[in-house]
Coordinates of N, CA and C in Angstrom, one line a residue:
Chain K
N1 N 112.2 71.6 48.6 CA 111.2 71.4 48.1 C 111.5 70.6 46.8
A2 N 111.6 69.4 46.8 CA 112.0 68.5 45.5 C 110.9 68.3 44.6
G3 N 110.8 67.8 43.7 CA 109.5 67.9 42.9 C 108.8 69.1 42.7
V4 N 108.8 70.4 42.7 CA 108.1 71.2 42.4 C 109.1 72.4 42.0
T5 N 108.9 73.0 40.9 CA 109.8 73.6 40.0 C 109.1 74.7 40.0
Q6 N 109.1 76.6 40.4 CA 109.1 77.5 39.6 C 109.6 78.4 38.9
T7 N 109.3 79.0 37.7 CA 110.0 79.9 37.7 C 109.2 81.3 37.3
P8 N 110.1 82.9 37.6 CA 111.5 83.0 38.0 C 110.9 82.9 39.5
K9 N 112.1 83.3 39.8 CA 112.7 83.1 41.5 C 112.2 84.8 41.9
F10 N 112.6 85.4 41.2 CA 112.6 87.2 41.0 C 111.5 87.4 40.2
Q11 N 110.6 88.6 39.9 CA 110.1 89.1 39.3 C 109.7 90.8 40.3
V12 N 110.3 91.7 39.0 CA 110.0 93.5 39.4 C 108.8 93.7 38.3
L13 N 107.7 94.4 38.3 CA 106.9 94.5 37.2 C 106.6 95.8 37.5
K14 N 106.0 96.6 36.6 CA 105.2 98.2 36.8 C 104.0 97.7 36.2
T15 N 103.4 98.7 37.7 CA 101.7 98.5 37.2 C 101.2 98.6 36.0
G16 N 100.5 97.0 36.0 CA 99.5 97.5 34.3 C 100.4 96.0 33.7
Q17 N 102.0 96.0 34.0 CA 102.3 95.1 33.1 C 101.4 93.3 33.3
S18 N 101.4 92.5 32.4 CA 101.5 91.3 32.7 C 102.5 90.3 32.9
M19 N 102.7 89.3 33.3 CA 103.3 88.3 33.8 C 102.4 86.9 34.0
T20 N 103.0 85.8 33.8 CA 103.0 84.2 33.9 C 104.2 83.7 34.9
L21 N 102.9 83.0 35.7 CA 104.2 82.5 37.1 C 104.1 80.9 36.5
Q22 N 104.9 80.2 36.3 CA 105.3 78.8 35.8 C 105.5 77.9 36.9
C23 N 104.7 76.6 37.3 CA 105.1 75.5 37.9 C 105.0 74.0 37.6
A24 N 105.8 73.5 37.8 CA 105.6 72.3 37.7 C 106.1 70.7 38.3
Q25 N 105.7 69.7 38.1 CA 106.0 68.7 39.2 C 105.8 67.8 38.5
D26 N 106.7 66.4 39.3 CA 106.9 65.4 38.6 C 106.8 64.1 39.2
M27 N 105.5 64.7 40.2 CA 105.2 63.6 41.1 C 103.8 62.4 40.8
N28 N 103.7 63.1 39.4 CA 102.0 63.0 38.8 C 101.1 62.7 39.8
H29 N 100.7 64.0 40.9 CA 100.0 64.5 41.4 C 98.8 65.2 40.2
N30 N 97.3 64.2 40.7 CA 96.4 64.8 40.4 C 96.0 66.9 40.7
S31 N 96.5 67.2 41.6 CA 95.6 68.7 41.9 C 97.3 69.4 42.7
M32 N 96.9 70.3 42.0 CA 97.7 71.0 42.3 C 97.6 72.7 43.1
Y33 N 98.2 73.6 43.5 CA 97.7 74.7 43.8 C 98.4 76.0 43.9
W34 N 98.3 77.3 44.1 CA 98.8 78.3 44.2 C 98.2 79.4 45.5
Y35 N 99.1 79.6 46.0 CA 99.1 80.4 47.0 C 99.5 81.4 46.6
R36 N 99.8 83.0 48.0 CA 100.6 84.0 48.1 C 100.4 84.1 49.6
Q37 N 101.9 84.5 49.6 CA 101.8 84.6 51.3 C 102.3 86.1 51.1
D38 N 101.7 86.3 52.1 CA 102.1 88.3 52.3 C 102.6 88.0 54.0
P39 N 103.1 89.2 54.4 CA 104.0 89.3 55.8 C 102.7 89.0 56.7
G40 N 103.1 88.1 57.9 CA 102.2 88.3 58.7 C 100.5 87.5 58.5
M41 N 100.1 87.2 57.4 CA 99.3 86.6 56.7 C 99.3 84.8 56.8
G42 N 99.7 84.2 56.7 CA 100.2 83.1 56.0 C 100.5 82.8 54.9
L43 N 99.6 81.6 54.4 CA 99.2 81.3 53.0 C 97.9 81.5 52.2
R44 N 97.4 82.2 51.4 CA 96.2 82.3 51.1 C 96.2 81.7 49.9
L45 N 95.2 80.8 49.7 CA 94.9 80.1 48.2 C 94.3 80.8 47.1
I46 N 95.3 80.8 46.3 CA 94.5 81.7 45.1 C 93.4 80.9 43.5
Y47 N 94.1 79.6 43.4 CA 93.0 78.8 42.6 C 93.7 77.5 43.1
Y48 N 93.2 76.5 42.5 CA 93.6 75.1 42.8 C 92.9 74.4 41.3
S49 N 93.5 73.2 41.3 CA 93.3 72.4 39.5 C 93.0 71.1 40.2
A50 N 92.3 69.9 40.5 CA 91.8 69.0 41.0 C 92.4 68.1 39.5
S51 N 92.6 68.6 38.3 CA 93.2 67.4 37.6 C 93.4 68.7 36.6
E52 N 94.5 67.4 35.4 CA 94.2 68.6 34.3 C 93.0 69.1 33.1
G53 N 93.4 70.0 33.4 CA 91.8 70.6 32.0 C 90.8 71.2 33.6
T54 N 91.0 71.0 34.8 CA 90.2 71.9 35.7 C 90.0 72.6 36.8
T55 N 90.1 73.9 36.9 CA 90.6 74.7 37.7 C 88.9 75.3 38.7
D56 N 89.7 75.6 40.1 CA 88.2 76.1 41.0 C 89.3 77.4 41.8
K57 N 88.6 78.7 41.6 CA 88.8 79.6 42.8 C 89.1 79.6 44.0
G58 N 90.0 80.0 44.5 CA 90.2 80.1 46.0 C 90.0 80.7 46.7
E59 N 90.6 81.5 47.5 CA 90.0 82.5 49.0 C 90.2 83.7 48.0
V60 N 91.8 84.2 47.4 CA 91.7 85.4 46.8 C 91.9 85.6 45.6
P61 N 90.9 85.1 44.5 CA 91.2 84.6 42.9 C 91.2 86.3 42.2
N62 N 91.0 87.1 42.8 CA 90.9 88.7 41.8 C 91.9 88.9 41.4
G63 N 92.2 88.9 40.0 CA 93.5 89.5 39.5 C 94.0 88.5 38.8
Y64 N 93.6 87.3 39.0 CA 94.8 86.2 38.5 C 93.9 85.3 37.4
N65 N 94.4 84.7 36.8 CA 94.0 83.4 35.8 C 94.7 82.4 36.2
V66 N 94.6 81.2 36.0 CA 95.4 79.9 35.9 C 94.9 79.3 34.9
S67 N 95.9 78.1 34.4 CA 96.0 77.5 33.3 C 96.2 76.0 34.0
R68 N 96.0 75.1 33.6 CA 96.2 73.5 33.7 C 95.9 72.9 32.4
L69 N 97.6 73.1 31.8 CA 97.6 72.4 30.1 C 97.7 71.1 29.9
N70 N 98.1 70.7 31.2 CA 98.5 69.7 31.7 C 98.5 68.9 32.8
K71 N 98.9 67.5 33.2 CA 99.1 66.9 35.0 C 100.4 67.4 35.3
R72 N 101.0 68.1 34.2 CA 102.8 68.5 35.5 C 102.5 70.1 35.3
E73 N 102.0 71.1 34.8 CA 102.1 72.3 34.8 C 100.5 72.9 35.0
F74 N 101.2 73.8 35.9 CA 100.0 74.9 36.5 C 100.3 76.3 36.5
S75 N 100.0 77.1 35.4 CA 100.8 78.2 35.6 C 99.6 79.5 36.5
L76 N 100.1 80.4 36.9 CA 99.0 81.7 37.0 C 99.6 82.9 36.6
R77 N 98.7 83.3 35.7 CA 98.9 84.5 34.8 C 98.2 85.9 35.6
L78 N 99.1 87.2 35.6 CA 98.4 87.9 36.3 C 98.3 89.3 34.8
E79 N 97.1 89.5 34.5 CA 96.9 89.8 33.3 C 97.6 92.0 33.3
S80 N 96.8 92.3 34.8 CA 97.5 94.1 34.6 C 97.9 93.9 36.0
A81 N 99.0 93.5 36.5 CA 99.4 93.8 38.0 C 98.9 95.3 38.9
A82 N 98.7 95.1 39.7 CA 98.9 95.7 40.9 C 99.4 96.1 42.1
P83 N 100.0 96.4 42.3 CA 100.6 96.8 43.5 C 100.5 95.9 44.9
S84 N 98.9 95.7 44.9 CA 98.1 94.4 46.3 C 98.9 93.2 45.9
Q85 N 99.4 93.0 44.4 CA 99.9 91.9 44.1 C 101.2 91.6 44.4
T86 N 102.0 92.1 45.0 CA 103.2 91.9 45.9 C 103.1 91.2 46.9
S87 N 104.0 90.2 46.9 CA 103.7 88.8 47.6 C 104.8 87.8 47.2
V88 N 105.0 87.2 47.9 CA 105.5 85.7 47.3 C 104.7 84.8 47.1
Y89 N 104.4 84.2 45.8 CA 104.0 83.3 45.2 C 104.4 81.6 45.5
F90 N 103.8 80.8 46.0 CA 103.9 79.6 46.0 C 102.9 78.8 45.1
C91 N 103.6 77.9 44.7 CA 102.5 76.4 44.6 C 102.8 75.7 45.0
A92 N 101.7 74.7 44.9 CA 102.2 72.8 45.6 C 101.5 72.2 44.6
S93 N 101.8 71.1 45.0 CA 101.6 69.8 44.0 C 101.2 68.7 45.9
I94 N 100.2 68.1 45.8 CA 99.6 67.5 46.8 C 98.5 66.6 46.3
S95 N 99.0 64.9 47.3 CA 98.7 63.4 47.1 C 97.8 63.6 48.5
A96 N 96.8 62.5 48.7 CA 96.8 61.6 50.2 C 98.1 61.0 50.7
I97 N 99.1 61.0 50.2 CA 99.8 60.3 50.4 C 101.5 60.9 50.8
E98 N 101.2 62.5 50.2 CA 103.3 63.4 50.1 C 102.2 64.5 49.3
Q99 N 103.4 65.6 49.6 CA 102.9 67.4 49.2 C 104.0 68.0 49.3
Y100 N 103.9 69.0 48.3 CA 105.3 69.7 48.4 C 105.3 70.9 47.4
F101 N 105.8 71.9 48.5 CA 105.6 73.3 48.1 C 106.6 73.4 46.8
G102 N 106.7 74.3 46.5 CA 107.8 75.2 45.3 C 109.0 76.0 45.8
P103 N 110.0 76.3 45.6 CA 110.3 77.7 46.2 C 110.0 78.9 46.3
G104 N 109.1 79.1 45.5 CA 108.4 80.7 45.3 C 108.9 81.8 44.4
T105 N 108.4 82.4 44.2 CA 108.8 83.3 43.2 C 107.6 84.9 44.0
R106 N 108.9 85.4 44.1 CA 109.2 87.1 44.7 C 108.9 87.6 44.2
L107 N 107.8 88.5 43.4 CA 107.2 89.3 43.1 C 106.8 91.1 43.9
T108 N 107.3 92.1 42.9 CA 107.2 93.5 43.0 C 106.5 94.2 42.5
V109 N 104.9 95.0 42.5 CA 104.6 95.7 41.7 C 104.8 97.2 42.1
T110 N 105.2 97.9 40.7 CA 105.9 99.6 41.2 C 105.1 100.1 40.7
Chain N
G1 N 83.6 80.4 55.2 CA 85.2 79.7 54.9 C 85.4 79.5 56.3
E2 N 86.4 78.6 55.8 CA 87.6 78.7 57.1 C 88.1 79.4 57.7
N3 N 88.6 79.4 59.0 CA 89.3 80.3 59.3 C 90.3 79.9 60.9
V4 N 91.4 80.0 60.5 CA 92.2 79.5 61.3 C 93.4 80.1 62.3
E5 N 93.4 80.2 63.9 CA 94.2 81.7 64.4 C 95.4 80.8 64.6
Q6 N 96.1 81.2 65.3 CA 97.4 80.5 65.5 C 98.2 81.6 66.5
H7 N 98.5 80.5 67.4 CA 99.2 81.6 68.6 C 100.9 80.7 69.1
P8 N 101.6 81.2 70.0 CA 101.8 82.7 69.6 C 102.0 83.1 68.8
S9 N 102.7 84.0 68.3 CA 103.4 84.2 66.5 C 104.5 84.2 67.2
T10 N 105.3 84.6 67.9 CA 106.6 84.4 68.4 C 106.8 83.6 69.4
L11 N 108.2 83.3 69.5 CA 108.3 81.9 70.7 C 109.5 82.1 70.9
S12 N 110.4 82.4 72.0 CA 111.4 81.6 72.2 C 111.9 81.1 73.2
V13 N 112.4 80.2 73.0 CA 113.1 78.6 74.2 C 114.5 78.6 74.2
Q14 N 115.0 77.9 75.7 CA 115.9 77.8 75.5 C 116.5 76.7 74.3
E15 N 118.0 76.4 74.3 CA 118.2 74.9 73.6 C 117.5 73.2 74.9
G16 N 116.9 72.8 74.3 CA 116.2 71.4 74.9 C 115.0 71.4 75.7
D17 N 114.5 73.0 75.7 CA 113.0 73.3 76.2 C 112.3 72.3 75.2
S18 N 111.1 72.3 75.8 CA 110.1 71.9 74.4 C 109.2 73.6 74.3
A19 N 108.6 73.5 72.9 CA 107.8 74.3 72.3 C 106.6 73.8 71.8
V20 N 105.4 74.8 72.4 CA 104.2 74.2 72.2 C 103.3 75.7 71.3
I21 N 103.1 75.4 70.2 CA 102.4 76.1 69.4 C 100.7 75.4 69.4
K22 N 99.4 76.6 69.4 CA 98.5 76.3 69.4 C 97.6 77.0 67.9
C23 N 96.6 76.1 67.5 CA 95.9 76.4 66.4 C 94.2 76.8 66.6
T24 N 93.2 76.9 66.2 CA 92.0 77.1 66.6 C 91.5 76.9 64.9
Y25 N 90.5 76.4 65.2 CA 89.7 76.6 63.4 C 88.0 76.4 64.0
S26 N 87.8 76.6 62.6 CA 86.0 77.1 63.1 C 85.2 76.5 62.1
D27 N 85.8 75.4 61.1 CA 84.8 74.9 60.3 C 84.7 73.2 60.6
S28 N 83.8 72.8 61.1 CA 83.9 71.6 61.6 C 83.5 70.6 60.3
A29 N 83.6 70.8 59.3 CA 84.2 69.9 58.3 C 85.6 69.6 57.6
S30 N 86.1 70.6 58.6 CA 87.7 70.1 58.5 C 87.8 69.3 58.6
N31 N 88.8 68.1 58.2 CA 88.6 66.6 58.9 C 90.8 66.8 58.7
Y32 N 91.5 67.4 58.3 CA 93.1 67.4 57.8 C 93.6 68.6 58.4
F33 N 94.2 68.0 58.8 CA 95.3 69.4 59.8 C 97.1 69.2 60.3
P34 N 97.5 69.6 59.0 CA 99.1 69.9 58.4 C 100.0 70.9 59.0
W35 N 101.1 70.5 59.8 CA 101.9 71.5 60.3 C 103.1 71.5 59.3
Y36 N 103.6 73.0 59.1 CA 104.7 73.1 57.8 C 105.8 73.7 59.0
K37 N 107.0 73.5 58.4 CA 107.9 74.5 59.3 C 108.7 75.1 57.9
Q38 N 108.5 76.4 57.9 CA 109.6 77.3 56.6 C 110.8 78.0 56.7
E39 N 111.6 77.3 56.1 CA 112.9 78.4 56.8 C 113.1 79.6 56.0
L40 N 113.5 80.5 55.7 CA 114.3 81.9 55.1 C 114.5 81.8 53.8
G41 N 113.3 82.3 53.0 CA 113.9 81.9 51.9 C 113.7 80.7 51.1
K42 N 112.5 80.0 51.5 CA 112.1 78.3 51.2 C 110.6 78.7 50.9
G43 N 110.1 77.3 50.5 CA 108.7 76.8 50.5 C 108.3 76.4 51.5
P44 N 106.7 76.2 52.2 CA 106.9 75.5 53.7 C 107.1 74.0 53.7
Q45 N 107.8 73.3 54.1 CA 107.7 72.2 54.2 C 107.0 71.1 55.1
L46 N 106.3 70.3 54.8 CA 105.2 69.1 55.9 C 106.2 68.9 56.5
I47 N 106.0 69.1 58.5 CA 106.7 68.1 59.3 C 106.0 66.8 59.7
I48 N 104.3 67.5 59.8 CA 103.7 66.2 60.6 C 102.1 66.8 60.2
D49 N 101.5 65.7 60.1 CA 99.9 65.9 60.0 C 99.2 65.2 60.9
I50 N 97.6 65.7 61.1 CA 96.6 64.4 61.4 C 95.6 65.0 60.9
R51 N 95.1 63.9 60.8 CA 93.4 63.5 60.5 C 92.3 63.1 61.7
S52 N 91.3 63.7 61.1 CA 90.5 63.9 62.7 C 89.9 62.6 62.8
N53 N 90.2 61.5 62.3 CA 90.0 60.6 63.4 C 91.0 59.7 64.3
V54 N 91.6 60.5 64.1 CA 92.9 60.6 65.5 C 93.3 61.3 66.3
G55 N 93.3 61.2 67.8 CA 93.7 62.3 68.7 C 95.0 62.8 68.8
E56 N 96.0 61.9 68.5 CA 97.4 62.3 68.3 C 98.6 61.6 68.0
K57 N 99.2 62.4 67.3 CA 100.3 61.5 66.4 C 101.7 61.9 66.5
K58 N 102.8 61.0 66.6 CA 104.4 61.5 66.8 C 105.4 61.1 66.3
D59 N 106.1 61.9 66.2 CA 107.7 61.7 64.8 C 108.1 61.7 65.8
Q60 N 109.4 61.5 66.4 CA 110.8 61.0 67.3 C 110.2 62.2 68.0
R61 N 111.0 63.6 67.7 CA 110.4 65.0 68.7 C 109.2 65.8 68.4
I62 N 108.8 65.5 67.5 CA 107.4 66.4 66.7 C 105.9 65.6 67.6
A63 N 105.3 66.1 68.2 CA 104.3 65.5 67.8 C 102.6 66.4 67.9
V64 N 101.5 66.2 67.7 CA 100.3 66.8 67.2 C 99.5 65.8 68.0
T65 N 98.8 66.9 68.5 CA 97.2 66.9 69.4 C 96.0 67.3 68.4
L66 N 94.8 66.8 69.1 CA 93.3 67.2 68.4 C 92.2 67.0 68.9
N67 N 91.7 68.3 69.1 CA 90.6 68.2 69.9 C 89.4 68.7 69.5
K68 N 88.5 67.7 68.3 CA 88.1 68.2 67.3 C 86.7 68.8 68.4
T69 N 86.1 68.3 69.6 CA 84.7 68.9 69.8 C 85.3 70.5 70.0
A70 N 86.4 70.8 70.5 CA 87.1 71.8 71.4 C 87.6 72.7 69.7
K71 N 87.6 72.8 68.4 CA 88.0 72.9 67.3 C 89.5 73.5 67.3
H72 N 90.5 72.6 68.2 CA 91.7 73.2 68.4 C 92.5 71.8 68.2
F73 N 94.0 72.3 67.7 CA 95.0 71.4 67.6 C 96.2 71.6 67.9
S74 N 97.7 71.1 67.8 CA 98.6 71.9 68.8 C 100.0 71.1 68.2
L75 N 101.3 71.7 68.3 CA 102.3 71.2 68.3 C 103.0 71.2 69.0
H76 N 103.5 70.0 69.2 CA 104.8 70.0 70.2 C 106.1 69.4 70.1
I77 N 106.9 70.2 70.0 CA 108.7 70.0 69.8 C 109.1 70.1 70.7
T78 N 109.7 68.7 71.3 CA 110.7 68.2 72.7 C 111.8 68.5 72.2
E79 N 112.8 68.7 73.3 CA 114.2 69.2 73.2 C 114.9 69.5 72.1
T80 N 114.2 70.3 72.0 CA 114.5 71.8 70.9 C 116.3 71.8 70.9
Q81 N 116.2 72.2 69.4 CA 117.6 72.7 68.8 C 117.6 73.5 68.0
P82 N 119.0 74.1 67.9 CA 119.0 75.6 67.5 C 118.4 75.5 65.4
E83 N 118.6 74.0 65.4 CA 118.1 73.8 63.6 C 116.8 74.3 63.5
D84 N 116.0 73.7 64.6 CA 114.3 73.6 65.1 C 113.8 75.5 64.9
S85 N 115.2 76.9 65.4 CA 114.7 77.8 65.3 C 114.2 77.6 63.1
A86 N 112.4 78.7 63.0 CA 112.6 78.7 61.8 C 111.0 79.1 61.8
V87 N 109.9 79.4 61.3 CA 108.6 79.8 61.1 C 107.3 78.6 61.1
Y88 N 106.9 78.5 61.7 CA 105.7 77.6 62.1 C 104.6 77.5 61.6
F89 N 103.5 76.8 60.9 CA 102.3 76.7 60.9 C 101.6 76.2 60.7
C90 N 100.7 76.0 61.1 CA 99.3 75.2 60.8 C 98.4 75.6 59.6
A91 N 98.0 74.3 59.6 CA 96.4 74.4 58.6 C 95.5 73.6 58.7
A92 N 94.6 73.9 57.7 CA 93.1 73.2 58.4 C 92.4 73.2 56.8
G93 N 92.4 71.6 56.3 CA 91.3 71.6 54.9 C 90.6 70.2 55.1
S94 N 90.1 70.1 54.0 CA 89.5 68.8 54.2 C 90.0 68.0 53.3
T95 N 90.2 66.4 53.2 CA 90.4 65.6 52.3 C 89.9 65.1 51.4
N96 N 89.3 66.0 51.4 CA 88.4 65.6 49.8 C 89.1 66.2 48.8
D97 N 89.8 67.9 48.7 CA 90.4 68.4 48.1 C 91.6 68.8 48.9
Y98 N 91.5 68.9 50.0 CA 93.0 69.4 50.2 C 93.4 70.8 50.0
K99 N 92.5 71.6 50.2 CA 92.3 72.8 49.9 C 92.6 73.5 51.3
L100 N 93.6 74.0 51.6 CA 94.0 74.5 52.9 C 94.0 76.4 53.4
S101 N 93.4 76.4 54.6 CA 93.6 77.8 55.2 C 94.6 77.2 56.2
F102 N 95.3 78.7 56.3 CA 97.1 78.9 57.2 C 96.6 79.3 58.3
G103 N 97.2 79.4 59.6 CA 97.5 80.5 60.1 C 98.4 81.2 59.7
A104 N 98.7 82.1 61.0 CA 99.4 83.4 60.6 C 101.2 83.1 60.6
G105 N 101.2 82.0 61.3 CA 102.8 81.4 61.4 C 103.4 81.9 63.2
T106 N 103.9 80.8 63.3 CA 104.8 81.5 64.6 C 106.4 81.3 64.6
T107 N 106.9 82.5 64.9 CA 108.7 82.3 64.4 C 109.3 82.1 65.8
V108 N 109.8 80.3 65.5 CA 110.6 79.9 66.8 C 111.7 80.1 67.0
T109 N 112.4 80.6 67.9 CA 113.6 80.9 68.0 C 114.1 80.0 69.3
V110 N 115.3 79.4 68.9 CA 116.2 78.3 70.2 C 117.0 78.9 70.4
R111 N 117.7 79.1 71.4 CA 118.9 80.2 72.0 C 119.4 78.7 72.6
A112 N 120.9 78.9 71.6 CA 121.9 77.7 72.4 C 122.5 78.3 73.6

């Protein structure tokens, strides 16, 4: 997972609480992505950012917001967590010649 | 949107044998087909990818084939080793934005 860092690694929230998942890359890529991984379903795209200041919805954006404040960082925010958002969240940084996924954040909402 | 189906969901092979995983996709506009290996507790790692202007690509013991007409692509691992045991994912997307749709994954176990 070289080049992409995610914090925190683990988090437990109560229903209705909010939190921000942080992601940073040091490869100077324009494009960054947030995916969630649930058992037996592969990864699903939540949000995507083609460049600093731009974001676009993916397949499952409901309940999430994102922010691309600069080229390096792309954060994912849960405003009011729900048990259905219990999942493992991966950030990815992709260019035409290389790509890396972060180590993931395991989130449990009770 | 794109729909990617992956088979089988589990695969057990004897060390030294070959492993084959197959995927189909639905969107004819997709032109980028990567494969990932995911080990327990880690993020997916790209192992090989293929673009739609080629039909086959090989990297040591790993090869990927693509049939655009039939909308399917396959991963072939030869001479399997215990360290090949992991979950493998296929994905499909476009080189315009690299927004990927993933298959559900194949758990590969290599028996020593």
